Coordinates of C-alpha atoms and ligand atoms in Angstrom, one line a residue:
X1 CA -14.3 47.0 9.4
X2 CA -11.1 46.9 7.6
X3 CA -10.7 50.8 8.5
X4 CA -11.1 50.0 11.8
X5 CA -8.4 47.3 12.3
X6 CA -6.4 49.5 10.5
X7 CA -6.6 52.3 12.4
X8 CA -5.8 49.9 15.6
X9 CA -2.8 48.3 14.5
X10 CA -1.3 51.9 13.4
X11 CA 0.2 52.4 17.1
X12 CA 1.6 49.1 16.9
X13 CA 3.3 49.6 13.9
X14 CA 4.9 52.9 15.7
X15 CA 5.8 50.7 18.7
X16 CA 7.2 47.9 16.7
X17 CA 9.5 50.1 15.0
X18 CA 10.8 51.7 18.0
X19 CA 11.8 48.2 19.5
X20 CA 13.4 47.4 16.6
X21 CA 15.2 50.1 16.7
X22 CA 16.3 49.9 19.6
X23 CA 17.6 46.5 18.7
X24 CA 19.0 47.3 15.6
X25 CA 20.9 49.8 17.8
X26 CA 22.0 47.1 19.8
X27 CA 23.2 44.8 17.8
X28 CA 25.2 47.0 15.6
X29 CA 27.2 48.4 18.6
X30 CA 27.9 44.9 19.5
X31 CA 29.2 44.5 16.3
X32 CA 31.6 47.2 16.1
X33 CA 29.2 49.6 13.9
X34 CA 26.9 52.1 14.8
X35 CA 23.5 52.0 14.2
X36 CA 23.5 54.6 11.4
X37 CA 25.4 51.4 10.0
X38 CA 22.3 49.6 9.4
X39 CA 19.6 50.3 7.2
X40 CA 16.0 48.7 8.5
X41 CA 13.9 47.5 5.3
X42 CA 9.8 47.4 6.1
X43 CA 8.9 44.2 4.1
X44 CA 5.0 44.7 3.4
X45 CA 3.6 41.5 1.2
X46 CA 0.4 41.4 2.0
X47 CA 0.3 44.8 4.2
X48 CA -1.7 47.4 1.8
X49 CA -1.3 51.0 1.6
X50 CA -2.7 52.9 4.5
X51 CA -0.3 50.7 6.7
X52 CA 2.7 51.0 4.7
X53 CA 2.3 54.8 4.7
X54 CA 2.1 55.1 8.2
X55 CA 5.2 53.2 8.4
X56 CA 6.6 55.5 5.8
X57 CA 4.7 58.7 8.5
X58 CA 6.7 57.0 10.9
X59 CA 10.3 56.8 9.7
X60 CA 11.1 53.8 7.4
X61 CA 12.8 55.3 4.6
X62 CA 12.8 51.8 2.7
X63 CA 10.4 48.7 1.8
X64 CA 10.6 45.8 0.3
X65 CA 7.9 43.8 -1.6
X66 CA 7.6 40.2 -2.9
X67 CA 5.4 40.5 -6.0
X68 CA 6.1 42.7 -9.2
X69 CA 2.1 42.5 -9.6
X70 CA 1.4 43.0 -5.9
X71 CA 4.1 45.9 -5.5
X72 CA 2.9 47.4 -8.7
X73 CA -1.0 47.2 -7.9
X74 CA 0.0 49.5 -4.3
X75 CA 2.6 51.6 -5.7
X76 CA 0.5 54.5 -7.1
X77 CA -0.9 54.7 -3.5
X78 CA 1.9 54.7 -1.5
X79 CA 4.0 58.1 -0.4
X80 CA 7.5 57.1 -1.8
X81 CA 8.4 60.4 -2.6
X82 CA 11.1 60.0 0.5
X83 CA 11.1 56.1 0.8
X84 CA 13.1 53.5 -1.8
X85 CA 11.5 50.3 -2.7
X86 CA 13.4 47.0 -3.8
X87 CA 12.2 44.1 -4.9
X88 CA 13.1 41.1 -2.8
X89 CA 11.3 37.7 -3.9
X90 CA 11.9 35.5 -7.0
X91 CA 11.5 37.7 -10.2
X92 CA 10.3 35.4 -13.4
X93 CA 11.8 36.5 -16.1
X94 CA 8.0 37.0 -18.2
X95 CA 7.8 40.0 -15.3
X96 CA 11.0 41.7 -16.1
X97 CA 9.8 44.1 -18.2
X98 CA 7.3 45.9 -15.9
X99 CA 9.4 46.2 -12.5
X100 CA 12.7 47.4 -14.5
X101 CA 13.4 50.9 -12.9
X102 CA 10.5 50.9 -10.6
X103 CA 12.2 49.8 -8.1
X104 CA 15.5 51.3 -7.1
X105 CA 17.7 47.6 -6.4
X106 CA 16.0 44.1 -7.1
X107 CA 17.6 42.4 -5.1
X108 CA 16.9 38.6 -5.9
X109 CA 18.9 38.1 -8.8
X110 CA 19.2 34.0 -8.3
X111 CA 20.5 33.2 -12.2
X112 CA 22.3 34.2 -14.7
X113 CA 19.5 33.9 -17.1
X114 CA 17.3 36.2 -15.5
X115 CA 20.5 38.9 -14.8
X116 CA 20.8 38.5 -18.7
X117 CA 17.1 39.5 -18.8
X118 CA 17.3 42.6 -16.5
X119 CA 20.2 43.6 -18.2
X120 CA 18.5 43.5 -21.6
X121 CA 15.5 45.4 -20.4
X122 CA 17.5 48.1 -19.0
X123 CA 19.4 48.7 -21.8
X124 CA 16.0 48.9 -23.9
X125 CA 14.9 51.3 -21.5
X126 CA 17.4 53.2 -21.4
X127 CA 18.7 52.9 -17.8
X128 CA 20.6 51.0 -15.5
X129 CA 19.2 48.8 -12.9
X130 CA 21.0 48.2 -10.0
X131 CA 20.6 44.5 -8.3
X132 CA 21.7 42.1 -5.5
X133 CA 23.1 38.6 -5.9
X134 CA 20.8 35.8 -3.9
X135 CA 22.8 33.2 -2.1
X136 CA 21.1 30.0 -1.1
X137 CA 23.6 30.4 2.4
X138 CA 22.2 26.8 3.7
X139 CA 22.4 25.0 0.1
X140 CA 18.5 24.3 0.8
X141 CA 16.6 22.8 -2.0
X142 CA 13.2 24.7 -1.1
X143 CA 15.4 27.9 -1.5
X144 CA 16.6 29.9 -4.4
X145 CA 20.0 31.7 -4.5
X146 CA 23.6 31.2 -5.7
X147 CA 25.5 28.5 -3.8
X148 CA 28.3 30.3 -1.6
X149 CA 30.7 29.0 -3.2
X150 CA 30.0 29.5 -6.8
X151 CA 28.2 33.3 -6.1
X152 CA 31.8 34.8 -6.9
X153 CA 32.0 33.5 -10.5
X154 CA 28.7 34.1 -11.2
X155 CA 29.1 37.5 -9.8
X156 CA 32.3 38.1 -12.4
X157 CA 30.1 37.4 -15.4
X158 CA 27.2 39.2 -14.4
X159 CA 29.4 41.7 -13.8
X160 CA 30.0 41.8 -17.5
X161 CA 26.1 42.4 -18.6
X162 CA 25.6 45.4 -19.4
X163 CA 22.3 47.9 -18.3
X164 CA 23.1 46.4 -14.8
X165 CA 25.4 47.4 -11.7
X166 CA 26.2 44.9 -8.7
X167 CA 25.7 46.3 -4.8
X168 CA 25.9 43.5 -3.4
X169 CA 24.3 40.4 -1.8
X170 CA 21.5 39.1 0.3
X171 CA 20.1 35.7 1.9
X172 CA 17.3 34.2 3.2
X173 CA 19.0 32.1 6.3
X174 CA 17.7 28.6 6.9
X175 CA 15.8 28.1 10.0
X176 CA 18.2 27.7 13.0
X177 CA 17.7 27.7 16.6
X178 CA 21.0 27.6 17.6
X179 CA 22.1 31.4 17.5
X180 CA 25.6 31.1 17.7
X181 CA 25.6 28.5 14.6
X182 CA 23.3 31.0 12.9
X183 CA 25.8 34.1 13.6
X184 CA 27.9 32.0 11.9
X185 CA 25.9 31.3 8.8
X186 CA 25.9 35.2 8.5
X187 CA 29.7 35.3 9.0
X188 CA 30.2 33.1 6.0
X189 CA 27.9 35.2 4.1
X190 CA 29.9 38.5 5.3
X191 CA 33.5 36.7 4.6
X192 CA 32.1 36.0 0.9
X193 CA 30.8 39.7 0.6
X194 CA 34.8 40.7 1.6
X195 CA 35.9 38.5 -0.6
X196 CA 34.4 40.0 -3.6
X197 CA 35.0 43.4 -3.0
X198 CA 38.5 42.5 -2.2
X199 CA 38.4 41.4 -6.1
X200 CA 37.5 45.0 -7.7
X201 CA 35.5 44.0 -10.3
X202 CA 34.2 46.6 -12.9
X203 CA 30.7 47.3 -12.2
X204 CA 30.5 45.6 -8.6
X205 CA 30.4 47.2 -5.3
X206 CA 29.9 45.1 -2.7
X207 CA 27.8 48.1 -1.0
X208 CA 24.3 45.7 0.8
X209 CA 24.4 42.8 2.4
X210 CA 20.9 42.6 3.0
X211 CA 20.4 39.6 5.5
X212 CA 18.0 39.2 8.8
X213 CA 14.4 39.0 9.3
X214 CA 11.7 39.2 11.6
X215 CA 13.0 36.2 13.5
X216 CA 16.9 36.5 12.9
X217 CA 17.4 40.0 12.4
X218 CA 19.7 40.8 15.4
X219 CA 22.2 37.6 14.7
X220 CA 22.8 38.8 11.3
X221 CA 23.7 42.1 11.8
X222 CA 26.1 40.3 14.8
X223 CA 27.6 38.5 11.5
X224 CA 27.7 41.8 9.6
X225 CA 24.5 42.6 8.2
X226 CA 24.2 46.1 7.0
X227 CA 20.4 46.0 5.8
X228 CA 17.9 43.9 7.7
X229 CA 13.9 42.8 5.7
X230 CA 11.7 43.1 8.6
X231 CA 8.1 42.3 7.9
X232 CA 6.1 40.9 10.8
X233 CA 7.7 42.3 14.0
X234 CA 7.0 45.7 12.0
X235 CA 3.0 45.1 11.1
X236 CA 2.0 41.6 12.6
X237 CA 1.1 38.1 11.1
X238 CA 0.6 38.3 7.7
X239 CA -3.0 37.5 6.5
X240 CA -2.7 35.8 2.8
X241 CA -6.0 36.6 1.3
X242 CA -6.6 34.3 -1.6
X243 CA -6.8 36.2 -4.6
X244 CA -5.5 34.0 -7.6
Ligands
PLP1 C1 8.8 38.0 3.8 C2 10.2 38.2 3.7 C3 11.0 38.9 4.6 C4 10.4 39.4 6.0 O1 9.9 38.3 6.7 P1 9.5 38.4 8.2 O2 9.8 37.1 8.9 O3 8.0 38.7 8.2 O4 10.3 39.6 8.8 C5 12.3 39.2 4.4 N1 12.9 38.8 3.3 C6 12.2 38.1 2.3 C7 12.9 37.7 1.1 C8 10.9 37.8 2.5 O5 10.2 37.1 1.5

């Protein structure tokens, strides 16, 4: 059964992509850029391993997952030989330890604490693990993330820890059906992302701004996205099987 439904969403998948794509395409030449400008992330919580490779079989070059247990219970299945993985949802710090250099940017760094944590696990393991500064753009409660306008201190003494380098930033954007007011959410996102580069820190490059999902994707590359997370336009609904 499972096999089955697989094998009939696989030309969706194909399709979805394309669409995107084309969007993607879109919206980057309206915003000045072209689309070689912006990098499409396949988010797959929840999607297993014969879909994600097809994905992979079909172009995407990058995924992102939620779970350091989910994303390392898949990984030894998945063809990543040409395809980067991040990490993407809250990282608690008792979890550290096992996703440090598995995954080539984690890029929810939402505290200092835990940027302390994946700094001293990289250094123990001898590498350096590059991450991505959260930023709670809509100063939700239900969200985590750096508020805008304290992201750029934070950012100068994370900055500071060593085993880690600083790319840049992403957001989860609140819900917004207005889609000028959301282009503008992005905006301030993209101003902040200036402004910190404009600083030159040591050991920051404000490289990804990863903002833009399945339902806002387009409006924040408009505001100056330059990595979308696209999860269900690219494989459908997700279906959460309960497995705690
Ligand atoms: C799930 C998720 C996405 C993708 O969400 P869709 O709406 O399915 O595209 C992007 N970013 C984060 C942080 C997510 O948790």
């Amino acid at each position: 059964m499972e096999k089955l439904s697989d094998e009939f969403r696989f030309s969706d998948i194909e399709e979805n992509l394309k669409v995107i794509g084309e969007n993607i395409a879109d919206a980057a030449v309206k915003s000045g850029r072209s689309e070689k400008d912006v990098h499409l992330m396949a988010v797959t919580k929840t999607v297993n391993a014969i879909r994600i490779n097809h994905a992979i079989d079909c172009g995407v070059n990058l995924i992102g997952e939620n779970r350091v247990q989910e994303f390392l219970g898949k990984e030894a299945d998945l063809h990543l030989e040409n395809c980067n993985a991040h990490l993407i949802g809250h990282l608690q710090s008792n979890k550290v330890k096992q996703i440090i250099g598995k995954v080539d940017v984690i890029q929810s760094v939402d505290t200092l604490s835990i940027a302390n944590e994946i700094g001293k696990r990289a250094v123990n393991g001898g590498l350096n693990q590059k991450i991505l500064l959260e930023v709670n753009v809509g100063n939700e409660d239900s969200k985590f993330g750096f508020n805008l306008d304290e992201v750029e201190e934070r950012c100068a003494e994370i900055a500071e820890i060593e085993g880690i380098s600083v790319c840049g930033l992403m957001c989860v954007a609140p819900i917004c059906d207005d889609k000028a007011a959301l282009i503008k959410i992005f905006q301030n996102m993209y101003n902040k992302f200036i402004d910190i580069d404009g600083q030159k820190m040591d050991n920051v490059s404000m490289s990804i701004l990863s903002m833009g999902m399945s339902g806002d994707y387009e409006q924040a590359i408009l505001g100056g996205a330059n990595l979308v997370r696209v999860g269900s336009a690219i494989f459908g609904p997700r279906i959460y099987r309960d497995k705690h």
